[in-house]
Amino acid sequence: HSVRWIGAFKIAALLALWFGFTLAWLRRREPWSALANGLLLPLLFADPANTIYLNTFYAEWTALLALYAVAGLILIHEGRPARQHAFALLALAAAALAVSKIQHIVLPLGIAVAMLALGRWRDRVWLWKGKALLLGALAGIVVQGVQLQRDSDAIRAINVFNQADVVFTALLPNARDPAATARFLGLSPQCLQYTGKRAWQMPGFPADLCPELMKVSRSRELLTLLREPDMALRIGWAGLANLHPWVAPGLGLVEGGNFAPLPAQFFSWSDLFAERPVVRAVLFGAPFLAFVALLWHQ
């Protein structure tokens, strides 16, 4: 079947959710909130750097949709008592976020913990929204945990590529002594030549190029960070520096080109953020500044 049917379904699901949130804000007689939600469609969701993911099998759009559902449901029910359908919808959105991509498996759990902590700090109660998020997050983690135990070529390939990205683009490039870190991880010296390369940039299957990679456990990776705490800071900074392009460099074929960017005539906010570090710093720093400001107000 054509992948465009999947793209049509995904945009239809987002439009339905966007319309539902806008209508809910209007029914609450909060026009400014309705306007803010309404502007998300032209300014964010319709950006070519985001819509390009629609007609693909990539799960980024699903993750974006689930995160939007989580955030919208939290805001709409702020200050309202628990209702059965609202509790169920929020739990379902959290579960959907956890299963959208393996990389987001703990994201809804983090949101749940933050929500519960906020309720205890602000009102000395366990917010029902935090409980709903926690329930959905744990359900999603269980589903992901079960599916990750499946033994198939696809799952093994995913694990190897993720392992290669962690080792060669995170740990080794940010280690004080990459050779010593490689030895601690159990890698042979020949593996060091792939330091700084993403898995898809390597000249072959990562496990064939570096067989020891298969034996590197998550616990060994965590021990590596504990041995070198400043490495975690360097990894965090490197991650922040690489957040600016919305279109992944290895996305695939765009308009018949091989790993081509968006056509020049398409405007995207992603280009603006990528070209101007100051604007990008404001974008990423705004939530933290808002958090500090909100600490002084209810």
CSV table of C-alpha atoms in Angstrom, one decimal:
chain,number,residue,atom,x,y,z
A,1,HIS,CA,0.0,0.0,0.0
A,2,SER,CA,1.0,3.6,-0.5
A,3,VAL,CA,2.7,5.2,2.5
A,4,ARG,CA,0.6,8.3,1.7
A,5,TRP,CA,-2.4,6.6,3.3
A,6,ILE,CA,-0.4,6.5,6.5
A,7,GLY,CA,0.5,10.2,6.1
A,8,ALA,CA,-3.1,11.1,5.6
A,9,PHE,CA,-4.1,9.1,8.7
A,10,LYS,CA,-1.5,10.8,10.8
A,11,ILE,CA,-2.4,14.4,9.7
A,12,ALA,CA,-6.1,13.6,10.2
A,13,ALA,CA,-5.4,12.4,13.7
A,14,LEU,CA,-3.5,15.5,14.6
A,15,LEU,CA,-6.1,17.8,13.1
A,16,ALA,CA,-8.8,16.1,15.1
A,17,LEU,CA,-6.8,16.5,18.3
A,18,TRP,CA,-6.0,20.1,17.5
A,19,PHE,CA,-9.6,20.9,16.8
A,20,GLY,CA,-10.7,19.1,20.0
A,21,PHE,CA,-8.3,21.1,22.1
A,22,THR,CA,-9.3,24.4,20.5
A,23,LEU,CA,-13.0,23.7,21.0
A,24,ALA,CA,-12.3,22.7,24.7
A,25,TRP,CA,-10.5,26.0,25.4
A,26,LEU,CA,-13.4,28.0,23.8
A,27,ARG,CA,-15.9,26.1,25.9
A,28,ARG,CA,-13.9,27.1,29.0
A,29,ARG,CA,-14.1,30.7,27.8
A,30,GLU,CA,-10.4,31.1,27.5
A,31,PRO,CA,-9.9,32.6,24.0
A,32,TRP,CA,-6.2,33.3,24.5
A,33,SER,CA,-5.5,29.7,25.3
A,34,ALA,CA,-7.6,28.7,22.2
A,35,LEU,CA,-5.6,31.1,20.1
A,36,ALA,CA,-2.3,29.8,21.4
A,37,ASN,CA,-3.3,26.3,20.6
A,38,GLY,CA,-4.7,27.3,17.2
A,39,LEU,CA,-1.3,28.9,16.3
A,40,LEU,CA,0.4,25.6,16.8
A,41,LEU,CA,-1.0,24.4,13.5
A,42,PRO,CA,0.4,27.0,11.1
A,43,LEU,CA,3.6,27.7,13.1
A,44,LEU,CA,4.7,24.2,14.2
A,45,PHE,CA,2.7,21.3,12.9
A,46,ALA,CA,2.5,22.6,9.3
A,47,ASP,CA,6.1,23.4,9.1
A,48,PRO,CA,7.7,21.5,6.1
A,49,ALA,CA,10.4,20.2,8.4
A,50,ASN,CA,7.7,18.4,10.4
A,51,THR,CA,5.2,17.5,7.7
A,52,ILE,CA,8.1,15.8,5.8
A,53,TYR,CA,7.8,13.0,8.4
A,54,LEU,CA,4.2,12.3,7.5
A,55,ASN,CA,4.7,10.1,4.3
A,56,THR,CA,7.3,8.0,5.9
A,57,PHE,CA,7.5,5.0,8.3
A,58,TYR,CA,9.4,7.1,10.9
A,59,ALA,CA,7.8,7.4,14.3
A,60,GLU,CA,8.7,11.0,15.0
A,61,TRP,CA,5.2,12.2,14.0
A,62,THR,CA,3.6,9.7,16.4
A,63,ALA,CA,5.8,10.9,19.2
A,64,LEU,CA,5.0,14.5,18.5
A,65,LEU,CA,1.2,13.7,18.4
A,66,ALA,CA,1.4,11.8,21.7
A,67,LEU,CA,3.4,14.5,23.4
A,68,TYR,CA,1.0,17.1,22.2
A,69,ALA,CA,-1.9,15.1,23.6
A,70,VAL,CA,-0.2,14.8,27.0
A,71,ALA,CA,0.6,18.5,27.2
A,72,GLY,CA,-2.9,19.6,26.0
A,73,LEU,CA,-4.7,17.3,28.4
A,74,ILE,CA,-2.6,18.4,31.4
A,75,LEU,CA,-3.3,22.1,30.6
A,76,ILE,CA,-7.0,21.7,29.9
A,77,HIS,CA,-7.7,19.9,33.2
A,78,GLU,CA,-5.5,22.2,35.3
A,79,GLY,CA,-7.3,23.0,38.5
A,80,ARG,CA,-10.2,20.7,37.7
A,81,PRO,CA,-11.3,17.6,39.7
A,82,ALA,CA,-10.6,14.1,38.5
A,83,ARG,CA,-13.1,12.7,36.0
A,84,GLN,CA,-13.0,9.1,34.9
A,85,HIS,CA,-12.8,9.8,31.1
A,86,ALA,CA,-10.1,12.5,31.6
A,87,PHE,CA,-8.0,10.1,33.8
A,88,ALA,CA,-8.3,7.4,31.1
A,89,LEU,CA,-7.4,9.8,28.2
A,90,LEU,CA,-4.3,11.1,30.0
A,91,ALA,CA,-3.2,7.6,30.9
A,92,LEU,CA,-3.7,6.5,27.3
A,93,ALA,CA,-1.7,9.5,25.9
A,94,ALA,CA,1.2,8.7,28.3
A,95,ALA,CA,1.2,5.1,27.2
A,96,ALA,CA,1.1,6.1,23.6
A,97,LEU,CA,4.1,8.4,24.1
A,98,ALA,CA,6.1,5.6,25.8
A,99,VAL,CA,5.5,3.2,22.9
A,100,SER,CA,5.8,5.7,20.1
A,101,LYS,CA,9.6,5.3,20.0
A,102,ILE,CA,12.1,3.3,22.0
A,103,GLN,CA,14.0,6.5,22.7
A,104,HIS,CA,11.0,8.0,24.5
A,105,ILE,CA,10.3,5.0,26.7
A,106,VAL,CA,10.9,7.0,30.0
A,107,LEU,CA,9.8,10.4,28.8
A,108,PRO,CA,6.2,10.1,30.1
A,109,LEU,CA,7.5,8.7,33.4
A,110,GLY,CA,9.6,11.8,33.8
A,111,ILE,CA,6.6,14.0,33.1
A,112,ALA,CA,4.6,12.0,35.7
A,113,VAL,CA,7.3,12.4,38.3
A,114,ALA,CA,7.4,16.2,37.7
A,115,MET,CA,3.7,16.5,37.9
A,116,LEU,CA,3.5,14.5,41.2
A,117,ALA,CA,6.4,16.5,42.6
A,118,LEU,CA,4.7,19.8,41.6
A,119,GLY,CA,1.5,18.8,43.3
A,120,ARG,CA,3.2,17.9,46.6
A,121,TRP,CA,5.3,21.1,46.6
A,122,ARG,CA,2.5,23.4,45.6
A,123,ASP,CA,-0.7,22.0,47.2
A,124,ARG,CA,0.6,19.1,49.4
A,125,VAL,CA,-1.4,16.6,47.4
A,126,TRP,CA,-0.8,13.9,44.8
A,127,LEU,CA,-2.3,15.4,41.7
A,128,TRP,CA,-4.6,13.0,39.8
A,129,LYS,CA,-3.0,14.0,36.5
A,130,GLY,CA,0.3,12.8,37.9
A,131,LYS,CA,-1.3,9.4,38.9
A,132,ALA,CA,-2.8,9.0,35.4
A,133,LEU,CA,0.5,9.8,33.7
A,134,LEU,CA,2.3,7.4,36.0
A,135,LEU,CA,-0.2,4.6,35.3
A,136,GLY,CA,0.1,5.2,31.5
A,137,ALA,CA,3.8,5.5,31.6
A,138,LEU,CA,4.3,2.3,33.5
A,139,ALA,CA,2.0,0.5,31.1
A,140,GLY,CA,4.0,1.8,28.1
A,141,ILE,CA,7.3,0.8,29.7
A,142,VAL,CA,6.0,-2.8,30.2
A,143,VAL,CA,4.9,-3.0,26.6
A,144,GLN,CA,8.2,-1.7,25.3
A,145,GLY,CA,10.1,-4.0,27.7
A,146,VAL,CA,8.2,-7.0,26.4
A,147,GLN,CA,8.7,-6.1,22.8
A,148,LEU,CA,12.4,-5.4,23.2
A,149,GLN,CA,12.8,-9.0,24.4
A,150,ARG,CA,11.6,-10.4,21.1
A,151,ASP,CA,14.3,-12.2,19.2
A,152,SER,CA,14.2,-11.1,15.6
A,153,ASP,CA,16.5,-9.7,13.0
A,154,ALA,CA,14.8,-6.3,13.2
A,155,ILE,CA,15.1,-6.0,17.0
A,156,ARG,CA,18.7,-7.2,16.9
A,157,ALA,CA,19.5,-4.6,14.2
A,158,ILE,CA,17.8,-1.8,16.2
A,159,ASN,CA,19.8,-2.8,19.3
A,160,VAL,CA,23.1,-2.8,17.5
A,161,PHE,CA,22.5,0.6,15.8
A,162,ASN,CA,21.4,2.1,19.1
A,163,GLN,CA,24.4,0.6,20.9
A,164,ALA,CA,26.7,2.0,18.2
A,165,ASP,CA,25.2,5.5,18.5
A,166,VAL,CA,25.7,5.5,22.3
A,167,VAL,CA,29.3,4.2,22.1
A,168,PHE,CA,30.6,6.0,19.0
A,169,THR,CA,28.7,9.3,19.1
A,170,ALA,CA,28.3,9.8,22.8
A,171,LEU,CA,30.8,8.0,25.1
A,172,LEU,CA,34.0,7.9,23.1
A,173,PRO,CA,34.0,11.4,21.5
A,174,ASN,CA,33.4,13.0,25.0
A,175,ALA,CA,35.8,10.8,27.0
A,176,ARG,CA,39.0,12.4,28.4
A,177,ASP,CA,40.9,9.4,27.1
A,178,PRO,CA,38.9,7.5,24.4
A,179,ALA,CA,41.4,4.7,24.3
A,180,ALA,CA,41.1,4.0,28.0
A,181,THR,CA,37.3,4.3,27.8
A,182,ALA,CA,37.3,1.8,24.9
A,183,ARG,CA,39.3,-0.7,27.0
A,184,PHE,CA,37.0,-0.3,29.9
A,185,LEU,CA,34.0,-1.0,27.6
A,186,GLY,CA,35.8,-4.1,26.3
A,187,LEU,CA,36.3,-2.7,22.8
A,188,SER,CA,39.4,-3.6,20.7
A,189,PRO,CA,41.7,-0.7,19.5
A,190,GLN,CA,40.4,-1.1,15.9
A,191,CYS,CA,36.9,0.1,17.0
A,192,LEU,CA,38.4,3.6,17.9
A,193,GLN,CA,38.5,4.5,14.2
A,194,TYR,CA,34.7,4.8,14.2
A,195,THR,CA,34.6,7.4,17.0
A,196,GLY,CA,32.3,10.3,16.1
A,197,LYS,CA,30.4,8.4,13.4
A,198,ARG,CA,26.7,7.7,13.6
A,199,ALA,CA,25.7,4.1,13.0
A,200,TRP,CA,24.4,4.8,9.6
A,201,GLN,CA,27.6,6.6,8.6
A,202,MET,CA,29.7,3.5,9.3
A,203,PRO,CA,31.0,1.6,6.3
A,204,GLY,CA,29.1,-1.5,7.2
A,205,PHE,CA,27.0,-3.2,9.9
A,206,PRO,CA,28.4,-2.0,13.2
A,207,ALA,CA,28.5,-5.4,14.8
A,208,ASP,CA,30.6,-6.7,11.9
A,209,LEU,CA,33.0,-3.8,12.1
A,210,CYS,CA,33.3,-3.9,15.9
A,211,PRO,CA,32.3,-7.3,17.2
A,212,GLU,CA,32.9,-6.4,20.8
A,213,LEU,CA,30.1,-3.9,20.5
A,214,MET,CA,27.5,-6.6,21.1
A,215,LYS,CA,29.0,-7.3,24.6
A,216,VAL,CA,28.8,-3.7,25.9
A,217,SER,CA,25.9,-3.7,28.4
A,218,ARG,CA,23.9,-0.7,29.6
A,219,SER,CA,25.3,-1.2,33.1
A,220,ARG,CA,28.8,-1.0,31.7
A,221,GLU,CA,27.9,2.3,30.0
A,222,LEU,CA,26.5,3.7,33.2
A,223,LEU,CA,29.6,2.7,35.1
A,224,THR,CA,31.6,4.5,32.5
A,225,LEU,CA,29.7,7.7,33.2
A,226,LEU,CA,30.2,7.2,37.0
A,227,ARG,CA,34.0,6.8,36.5
A,228,GLU,CA,34.0,10.1,34.5
A,229,PRO,CA,31.2,12.3,35.7
A,230,ASP,CA,32.3,15.3,33.6
A,231,MET,CA,31.7,13.1,30.5
A,232,ALA,CA,27.9,13.3,31.2
A,233,LEU,CA,28.1,17.1,31.1
A,234,ARG,CA,30.0,17.1,27.8
A,235,ILE,CA,27.4,14.6,26.3
A,236,GLY,CA,24.6,16.8,27.5
A,237,TRP,CA,26.1,19.9,25.9
A,238,ALA,CA,26.8,18.0,22.7
A,239,GLY,CA,23.2,16.8,22.6
A,240,LEU,CA,21.9,20.4,23.1
A,241,ALA,CA,24.2,21.6,20.2
A,242,ASN,CA,22.7,18.9,17.9
A,243,LEU,CA,19.1,19.7,18.6
A,244,HIS,CA,18.7,22.5,16.1
A,245,PRO,CA,17.9,20.6,12.8
A,246,TRP,CA,14.3,19.3,12.8
A,247,VAL,CA,15.1,17.2,9.7
A,248,ALA,CA,17.5,14.4,10.6
A,249,PRO,CA,20.6,14.4,8.3
A,250,GLY,CA,20.0,10.7,7.5
A,251,LEU,CA,16.2,11.0,6.8
A,252,GLY,CA,16.4,9.5,3.4
A,253,LEU,CA,15.1,10.5,0.0
A,254,VAL,CA,13.6,14.0,-0.4
A,255,GLU,CA,12.4,15.0,-3.9
A,256,GLY,CA,14.5,12.3,-5.5
A,257,GLY,CA,17.7,13.4,-3.8
A,258,ASN,CA,19.9,11.2,-1.7
A,259,PHE,CA,19.9,12.6,1.9
A,260,ALA,CA,18.9,15.9,0.4
A,261,PRO,CA,17.6,18.8,2.6
A,262,LEU,CA,14.3,20.6,2.1
A,263,PRO,CA,13.9,22.5,-1.2
A,264,ALA,CA,15.3,26.0,-0.9
A,265,GLN,CA,11.9,27.6,-1.6
A,266,PHE,CA,10.3,26.1,1.5
A,267,PHE,CA,10.5,28.2,4.6
A,268,SER,CA,11.1,26.4,7.8
A,269,TRP,CA,11.6,27.6,11.3
A,270,SER,CA,14.2,24.9,11.6
A,271,ASP,CA,16.5,26.8,9.2
A,272,LEU,CA,16.2,30.0,11.3
A,273,PHE,CA,17.1,28.1,14.6
A,274,ALA,CA,20.0,26.3,12.9
A,275,GLU,CA,21.5,29.6,11.5
A,276,ARG,CA,21.1,31.7,14.6
A,277,PRO,CA,22.5,30.2,17.8
A,278,VAL,CA,21.1,33.1,19.9
A,279,VAL,CA,17.5,32.4,18.7
A,280,ARG,CA,18.1,28.7,19.5
A,281,ALA,CA,19.4,29.5,23.0
A,282,VAL,CA,16.3,31.6,23.6
A,283,LEU,CA,14.1,28.8,22.4
A,284,PHE,CA,15.7,26.2,24.7
A,285,GLY,CA,16.2,28.5,27.6
A,286,ALA,CA,12.6,29.9,27.7
A,287,PRO,CA,11.1,27.0,29.6
A,288,PHE,CA,13.7,27.2,32.3
A,289,LEU,CA,13.2,30.9,32.7
A,290,ALA,CA,9.5,30.4,32.8
A,291,PHE,CA,9.9,27.8,35.5
A,292,VAL,CA,11.9,30.1,37.7
A,293,ALA,CA,9.3,32.9,37.2
A,294,LEU,CA,6.4,30.5,38.0
A,295,LEU,CA,8.0,29.5,41.2
A,296,TRP,CA,7.1,32.9,42.6
A,297,HIS,CA,3.4,32.7,41.5
A,298,GLN,CA,0.6,30.2,41.8
